[in-house]
Amino acid sequence: MNAVSTGEQVAFWILGSLAVIGALGMVLARNAVHSALWLVVTMLNLGFFYVINSAPFLGFVQIIVYTGAIMMLFLFVLMLVGRDASDSLIETLRGQRIAAIVLGIGFAALIGTGLARALGSTFTVGLDKANANGNVEGLASLLFTKYVFAFEVTSALLITAAVGAMILAHVEKAKEDKRDQVTRMKERFRPGNYPGPKPGPGIYANTMSVAAPARLPDGNGAERSISPILPVRELSQAEAAPKGTEK
Amino acid sequence: MEQLKLPPIDYGALLPMLILFGAACLGVLVEVVVPRRARNAVQLSLALLSVVASLVAVVLERGTRTITIGGAVAVDGPTLFLQGSILVLGGVSLMLIGERSIERGGVFVSQAAVTAGSQKDAQQAGGQPGATEVYPLSVFALGGMLLFVAANDLLTMFVALEVFSLPLYLLCALARRRRLLSQEAALKYFLLGSYASAFFLFGVAFIYGFAGGIQLSVVHEAVANPQRSQVLLYVGLGMVAIGLLFKAALAPFHVWTPDVYQGAPTPVTAFMAACTKVAAFGALLRVLYVAFEGVRWDFQPVLGGIAVLTMFVGAVLAVTQTDLKRLLAYSSIANAGYLMVGVLALNDEGLSSTMFYLVAYGFSVLAAFAIISLVRDPDGEATHLSKWAGIGRKSPLLAGIFTFILLAFAGIPLTSGFTSKFAVFGAAVEGGQTWLVIFGVITSMLLAFPYLRVVVLMWLSEPGESTPAVSIPGFLTSAVLGLGVLVTVALGVVPAPLIDLTREAAQFVR
């Protein structure tokens, strides 16, 4: 049984405030990159907490794996996707944001007061025993004895994650898609193929719809000017009518 | 420092899970080695074979009552029964997943990474063979479910929860038609699911703080003889329950269900409705009966309120649905409420009747979704209710089967729906929860209305121009349909053998 020392208390209040500020910053920052960097602050502070609480291994894993590797991956992905993409702030459900804030604060208060009431007079128990053989050794003996099955089954989770990432992100290229420049050039100038760029659709020129074809000189629509993935539909009167060019 | 020694491991007891995990890893390798043309057949047979082998292992271990591998896994009557039912239902779902003859290439998308709606997507929707990764993913999910109902400590339970959830999130995103809807469903399920998992984990931390351990027997002792403030216990129990209730789709943690059931490919929906339900309720039973039995008077009214709310939400909102998959989703929510009534009986009768209900409901729901996969128009499955008008005139056999399944859901005598509801309500009365039974009976009558509306729509309206054609089921779907109907009848007429089996199995080890 050991009480909390003054040094630990001082460290807790400083690091704890920083961690909360980081978490708030992560939620409130508009820019995704700033969000990620705020999250780094929170994670670093959590790492320090673990070290202070006699779990040095966990602390270093937190800093090296989470803050180091995973957050850098985050940033990588953000940079690839484009950091300009920002969230739309329009609420789809009215009053959702207010309700979420109220409920969130209420839940935090509930958990906070519950914990304070429950643990206000509790002292640490069994810490020295757990770290008797050294922190890493203690962790290892738990992982490879008591929780060995959970540890092994985690591999199934990792395999699933890898397979899932492949399924959702990898496009296989069919053999016929892999053509060199010469074949493509020959195909382009083969008789029957029009080698020039396709005409744009009739939008702006005479109607308001991209589904309206451009006009050929004889007045017919140019079918090649419409993208084939557009669903075919009847144009409304207003869409099909020629656009007045003079005021 | 002393040498680390592995705890004693009863490999026989773990064999069902080890077979499935091994087969799933093998399935991932098959993706690499076997040429594309043969892949579907090889993967399907491998998956079915592994499920059968695993089932044989479960049957061989039927007498085992043990806690093994360092207290992480408990193999006892409920575990073996639930594992067996997950495997049987999972095998049947795999047949639905493996069906390739109703639509060219099957219901799964060929390459999920192709942008939905692009030109390439239009090409692959036309008939490129569906992704075969779905088989190893389903087998991983099944393995996770087997562990979920067997987990004897909360950490193992959490890992199992993730192991079976992650493949399900992925499977939801792989529909061939209406891909945006399917991807939206997967994303919703993933986000809400991880949120619920976080609650579960936070709750485990509280329980650890209260009991000083996370093995269910340790928690049981601590509950009987508390050393620390009970606030920790209640908060922890609440959060662990939120995680489990989410998977079981009880109100107010049900909001994901209709969207996900509608968006996911129909075989996956069937898989979730049948197997996930068994797994989630299996774990809920174990946690409540083994670990928290000592505070039953505290959680019974709260969970009872949740059960009543669930039954009402499911029954009332099912009335307003216009999409058949959504209707079945709400019906599955209401059924989760009835299952909860059985769970809250908190006696052996409650345990056995809940297990009976899970099996009976699983088979009926598999048959129902098998029929939905057959009614198609050019855009894929025609799930809107208006499309089903007059389908009884066009294909009486299929409409007849569907009517029978719907009547079973409604709980008409001589179907499994009646016997299973009778069993859980009887157990609840015996357990002193008559108020739940009253609400259960009221909502059952309410819930009969949407089912009967579909029946009336199918038989009494004239078929119109847009009434879709009914595809001729392939061998696999026919087998699923036959099995589903057969079991629904059998459990309605001669339920005794299965009831005896559940009674024999209804004893947890601690």
mmCIF file with all atom_site columns, N, CA, C and O in Angstrom, chain B residues 18-44:
data_model
loop_
_atom_site.group_PDB
_atom_site.id
_atom_site.type_symbol
_atom_site.label_atom_id
_atom_site.label_alt_id
_atom_site.label_comp_id
_atom_site.label_asym_id
_atom_site.label_entity_id
_atom_site.label_seq_id
_atom_site.pdbx_PDB_ins_code
_atom_site.Cartn_x
_atom_site.Cartn_y
_atom_site.Cartn_z
_atom_site.occupancy
_atom_site.B_iso_or_equiv
_atom_site.pdbx_formal_charge
_atom_site.auth_seq_id
_atom_site.auth_comp_id
_atom_site.auth_asym_id
_atom_site.auth_atom_id
_atom_site.pdbx_PDB_model_num
ATOM 1   N N  . LEU B 1 18 ? -9.701  -24.532 -33.258 1.00 0.00 ? 18 LEU B N  1
ATOM 2   C CA . LEU B 1 18 ? -8.419  -24.638 -33.955 1.00 0.00 ? 18 LEU B CA 1
ATOM 3   C C  . LEU B 1 18 ? -8.642  -25.073 -35.403 1.00 0.00 ? 18 LEU B C  1
ATOM 4   O O  . LEU B 1 18 ? -7.981  -24.574 -36.320 1.00 0.00 ? 18 LEU B O  1
ATOM 5   N N  . ILE B 1 19 ? -9.591  -25.984 -35.622 1.00 0.00 ? 19 ILE B N  1
ATOM 6   C CA . ILE B 1 19 ? -9.883  -26.440 -36.989 1.00 0.00 ? 19 ILE B CA 1
ATOM 7   C C  . ILE B 1 19 ? -10.320 -25.248 -37.837 1.00 0.00 ? 19 ILE B C  1
ATOM 8   O O  . ILE B 1 19 ? -9.819  -25.035 -38.944 1.00 0.00 ? 19 ILE B O  1
ATOM 9   N N  . LEU B 1 20 ? -11.247 -24.438 -37.295 1.00 0.00 ? 20 LEU B N  1
ATOM 10  C CA . LEU B 1 20 ? -11.768 -23.319 -38.094 1.00 0.00 ? 20 LEU B CA 1
ATOM 11  C C  . LEU B 1 20 ? -10.680 -22.292 -38.385 1.00 0.00 ? 20 LEU B C  1
ATOM 12  O O  . LEU B 1 20 ? -10.549 -21.822 -39.517 1.00 0.00 ? 20 LEU B O  1
ATOM 13  N N  . PHE B 1 21 ? -9.889  -21.937 -37.364 1.00 0.00 ? 21 PHE B N  1
ATOM 14  C CA . PHE B 1 21 ? -8.850  -20.930 -37.606 1.00 0.00 ? 21 PHE B CA 1
ATOM 15  C C  . PHE B 1 21 ? -7.837  -21.451 -38.614 1.00 0.00 ? 21 PHE B C  1
ATOM 16  O O  . PHE B 1 21 ? -7.389  -20.730 -39.511 1.00 0.00 ? 21 PHE B O  1
ATOM 17  N N  . GLY B 1 22 ? -7.484  -22.747 -38.482 1.00 0.00 ? 22 GLY B N  1
ATOM 18  C CA . GLY B 1 22 ? -6.544  -23.343 -39.422 1.00 0.00 ? 22 GLY B CA 1
ATOM 19  C C  . GLY B 1 22 ? -7.103  -23.318 -40.831 1.00 0.00 ? 22 GLY B C  1
ATOM 20  O O  . GLY B 1 22 ? -6.419  -22.950 -41.789 1.00 0.00 ? 22 GLY B O  1
ATOM 21  N N  . ALA B 1 23 ? -8.386  -23.704 -40.955 1.00 0.00 ? 23 ALA B N  1
ATOM 22  C CA . ALA B 1 23 ? -8.997  -23.751 -42.288 1.00 0.00 ? 23 ALA B CA 1
ATOM 23  C C  . ALA B 1 23 ? -9.067  -22.360 -42.892 1.00 0.00 ? 23 ALA B C  1
ATOM 24  O O  . ALA B 1 23 ? -8.885  -22.191 -44.102 1.00 0.00 ? 23 ALA B O  1
ATOM 25  N N  . ALA B 1 24 ? -9.326  -21.348 -42.053 1.00 0.00 ? 24 ALA B N  1
ATOM 26  C CA . ALA B 1 24 ? -9.406  -19.981 -42.577 1.00 0.00 ? 24 ALA B CA 1
ATOM 27  C C  . ALA B 1 24 ? -8.045  -19.538 -43.111 1.00 0.00 ? 24 ALA B C  1
ATOM 28  O O  . ALA B 1 24 ? -7.948  -18.939 -44.184 1.00 0.00 ? 24 ALA B O  1
ATOM 29  N N  . CYS B 1 25 ? -6.971  -19.857 -42.368 1.00 0.00 ? 25 CYS B N  1
ATOM 30  C CA . CYS B 1 25 ? -5.627  -19.493 -42.837 1.00 0.00 ? 25 CYS B CA 1
ATOM 31  C C  . CYS B 1 25 ? -5.325  -20.212 -44.140 1.00 0.00 ? 25 CYS B C  1
ATOM 32  O O  . CYS B 1 25 ? -4.769  -19.640 -45.079 1.00 0.00 ? 25 CYS B O  1
ATOM 33  N N  . LEU B 1 26 ? -5.723  -21.488 -44.206 1.00 0.00 ? 26 LEU B N  1
ATOM 34  C CA . LEU B 1 26 ? -5.537  -22.263 -45.424 1.00 0.00 ? 26 LEU B CA 1
ATOM 35  C C  . LEU B 1 26 ? -6.297  -21.608 -46.583 1.00 0.00 ? 26 LEU B C  1
ATOM 36  O O  . LEU B 1 26 ? -5.803  -21.547 -47.710 1.00 0.00 ? 26 LEU B O  1
ATOM 37  N N  . GLY B 1 27 ? -7.502  -21.116 -46.265 1.00 0.00 ? 27 GLY B N  1
ATOM 38  C CA . GLY B 1 27 ? -8.317  -20.459 -47.285 1.00 0.00 ? 27 GLY B CA 1
ATOM 39  C C  . GLY B 1 27 ? -7.622  -19.238 -47.853 1.00 0.00 ? 27 GLY B C  1
ATOM 40  O O  . GLY B 1 27 ? -7.678  -18.976 -49.052 1.00 0.00 ? 27 GLY B O  1
ATOM 41  N N  . VAL B 1 28 ? -6.932  -18.483 -46.994 1.00 0.00 ? 28 VAL B N  1
ATOM 42  C CA . VAL B 1 28 ? -6.197  -17.313 -47.473 1.00 0.00 ? 28 VAL B CA 1
ATOM 43  C C  . VAL B 1 28 ? -5.086  -17.749 -48.418 1.00 0.00 ? 28 VAL B C  1
ATOM 44  O O  . VAL B 1 28 ? -4.838  -17.122 -49.459 1.00 0.00 ? 28 VAL B O  1
ATOM 45  N N  . LEU B 1 29 ? -4.440  -18.885 -48.090 1.00 0.00 ? 29 LEU B N  1
ATOM 46  C CA . LEU B 1 29 ? -3.385  -19.401 -48.976 1.00 0.00 ? 29 LEU B CA 1
ATOM 47  C C  . LEU B 1 29 ? -3.971  -19.875 -50.307 1.00 0.00 ? 29 LEU B C  1
ATOM 48  O O  . LEU B 1 29 ? -3.356  -19.698 -51.360 1.00 0.00 ? 29 LEU B O  1
ATOM 49  N N  . VAL B 1 30 ? -5.160  -20.488 -50.242 1.00 0.00 ? 30 VAL B N  1
ATOM 50  C CA . VAL B 1 30 ? -5.802  -20.974 -51.466 1.00 0.00 ? 30 VAL B CA 1
ATOM 51  C C  . VAL B 1 30 ? -5.982  -19.823 -52.455 1.00 0.00 ? 30 VAL B C  1
ATOM 52  O O  . VAL B 1 30 ? -5.807  -19.985 -53.662 1.00 0.00 ? 30 VAL B O  1
ATOM 53  N N  . GLU B 1 31 ? -6.289  -18.631 -51.926 1.00 0.00 ? 31 GLU B N  1
ATOM 54  C CA . GLU B 1 31 ? -6.447  -17.452 -52.777 1.00 0.00 ? 31 GLU B CA 1
ATOM 55  C C  . GLU B 1 31 ? -5.209  -17.227 -53.636 1.00 0.00 ? 31 GLU B C  1
ATOM 56  O O  . GLU B 1 31 ? -5.290  -16.754 -54.761 1.00 0.00 ? 31 GLU B O  1
ATOM 57  N N  . VAL B 1 32 ? -4.049  -17.542 -53.065 1.00 0.00 ? 32 VAL B N  1
ATOM 58  C CA . VAL B 1 32 ? -2.793  -17.279 -53.770 1.00 0.00 ? 32 VAL B CA 1
ATOM 59  C C  . VAL B 1 32 ? -2.477  -18.404 -54.740 1.00 0.00 ? 32 VAL B C  1
ATOM 60  O O  . VAL B 1 32 ? -2.029  -18.163 -55.857 1.00 0.00 ? 32 VAL B O  1
ATOM 61  N N  . VAL B 1 33 ? -2.723  -19.644 -54.325 1.00 0.00 ? 33 VAL B N  1
ATOM 62  C CA . VAL B 1 33 ? -2.185  -20.795 -55.047 1.00 0.00 ? 33 VAL B CA 1
ATOM 63  C C  . VAL B 1 33 ? -3.117  -21.272 -56.160 1.00 0.00 ? 33 VAL B C  1
ATOM 64  O O  . VAL B 1 33 ? -2.673  -21.543 -57.273 1.00 0.00 ? 33 VAL B O  1
ATOM 65  N N  . VAL B 1 34 ? -4.408  -21.340 -55.856 1.00 0.00 ? 34 VAL B N  1
ATOM 66  C CA . VAL B 1 34 ? -5.336  -21.985 -56.788 1.00 0.00 ? 34 VAL B CA 1
ATOM 67  C C  . VAL B 1 34 ? -5.750  -21.006 -57.877 1.00 0.00 ? 34 VAL B C  1
ATOM 68  O O  . VAL B 1 34 ? -5.993  -19.839 -57.601 1.00 0.00 ? 34 VAL B O  1
ATOM 69  N N  . PRO B 1 35 ? -5.769  -21.465 -59.156 1.00 0.00 ? 35 PRO B N  1
ATOM 70  C CA . PRO B 1 35 ? -6.187  -20.567 -60.250 1.00 0.00 ? 35 PRO B CA 1
ATOM 71  C C  . PRO B 1 35 ? -7.624  -20.108 -60.061 1.00 0.00 ? 35 PRO B C  1
ATOM 72  O O  . PRO B 1 35 ? -8.432  -20.786 -59.440 1.00 0.00 ? 35 PRO B O  1
ATOM 73  N N  . ARG B 1 36 ? -7.908  -18.928 -60.633 1.00 0.00 ? 36 ARG B N  1
ATOM 74  C CA . ARG B 1 36 ? -9.174  -18.259 -60.353 1.00 0.00 ? 36 ARG B CA 1
ATOM 75  C C  . ARG B 1 36 ? -10.386 -19.126 -60.686 1.00 0.00 ? 36 ARG B C  1
ATOM 76  O O  . ARG B 1 36 ? -11.381 -19.105 -59.978 1.00 0.00 ? 36 ARG B O  1
ATOM 77  N N  . ARG B 1 37 ? -10.287 -19.912 -61.765 1.00 0.00 ? 37 ARG B N  1
ATOM 78  C CA . ARG B 1 37 ? -11.466 -20.631 -62.217 1.00 0.00 ? 37 ARG B CA 1
ATOM 79  C C  . ARG B 1 37 ? -11.915 -21.659 -61.179 1.00 0.00 ? 37 ARG B C  1
ATOM 80  O O  . ARG B 1 37 ? -13.105 -21.849 -60.954 1.00 0.00 ? 37 ARG B O  1
ATOM 81  N N  . ALA B 1 38 ? -10.937 -22.317 -60.547 1.00 0.00 ? 38 ALA B N  1
ATOM 82  C CA . ALA B 1 38 ? -11.286 -23.397 -59.623 1.00 0.00 ? 38 ALA B CA 1
ATOM 83  C C  . ALA B 1 38 ? -11.491 -22.895 -58.204 1.00 0.00 ? 38 ALA B C  1
ATOM 84  O O  . ALA B 1 38 ? -11.884 -23.660 -57.327 1.00 0.00 ? 38 ALA B O  1
ATOM 85  N N  . ARG B 1 39 ? -11.206 -21.592 -58.000 1.00 0.00 ? 39 ARG B N  1
ATOM 86  C CA . ARG B 1 39 ? -11.119 -21.103 -56.626 1.00 0.00 ? 39 ARG B CA 1
ATOM 87  C C  . ARG B 1 39 ? -12.427 -21.236 -55.853 1.00 0.00 ? 39 ARG B C  1
ATOM 88  O O  . ARG B 1 39 ? -12.435 -21.664 -54.710 1.00 0.00 ? 39 ARG B O  1
ATOM 89  N N  . ASN B 1 40 ? -13.534 -20.900 -56.516 1.00 0.00 ? 40 ASN B N  1
ATOM 90  C CA . ASN B 1 40 ? -14.801 -20.885 -55.792 1.00 0.00 ? 40 ASN B CA 1
ATOM 91  C C  . ASN B 1 40 ? -15.143 -22.267 -55.254 1.00 0.00 ? 40 ASN B C  1
ATOM 92  O O  . ASN B 1 40 ? -15.472 -22.424 -54.074 1.00 0.00 ? 40 ASN B O  1
ATOM 93  N N  . ALA B 1 41 ? -15.018 -23.276 -56.117 1.00 0.00 ? 41 ALA B N  1
ATOM 94  C CA . ALA B 1 41 ? -15.357 -24.637 -55.698 1.00 0.00 ? 41 ALA B CA 1
ATOM 95  C C  . ALA B 1 41 ? -14.447 -25.084 -54.560 1.00 0.00 ? 41 ALA B C  1
ATOM 96  O O  . ALA B 1 41 ? -14.901 -25.638 -53.541 1.00 0.00 ? 41 ALA B O  1
ATOM 97  N N  . VAL B 1 42 ? -13.127 -24.826 -54.722 1.00 0.00 ? 42 VAL B N  1
ATOM 98  C CA . VAL B 1 42 ? -12.174 -25.261 -53.694 1.00 0.00 ? 42 VAL B CA 1
ATOM 99  C C  . VAL B 1 42 ? -12.471 -24.574 -52.361 1.00 0.00 ? 42 VAL B C  1
ATOM 100 O O  . VAL B 1 42 ? -12.538 -25.223 -51.305 1.00 0.00 ? 42 VAL B O  1
ATOM 101 N N  . GLN B 1 43 ? -12.690 -23.253 -52.427 1.00 0.00 ? 43 GLN B N  1
ATOM 102 C CA . GLN B 1 43 ? -12.914 -22.496 -51.189 1.00 0.00 ? 43 GLN B CA 1
ATOM 103 C C  . GLN B 1 43 ? -14.192 -22.944 -50.489 1.00 0.00 ? 43 GLN B C  1
ATOM 104 O O  . GLN B 1 43 ? -14.222 -23.127 -49.279 1.00 0.00 ? 43 GLN B O  1
ATOM 105 N N  . LEU B 1 44 ? -15.255 -23.142 -51.292 1.00 0.00 ? 44 LEU B N  1
ATOM 106 C CA . LEU B 1 44 ? -16.525 -23.530 -50.695 1.00 0.00 ? 44 LEU B CA 1
ATOM 107 C C  . LEU B 1 44 ? -16.393 -24.894 -50.036 1.00 0.00 ? 44 LEU B C  1
ATOM 108 O O  . LEU B 1 44 ? -16.834 -25.102 -48.890 1.00 0.00 ? 44 LEU B O  1
#
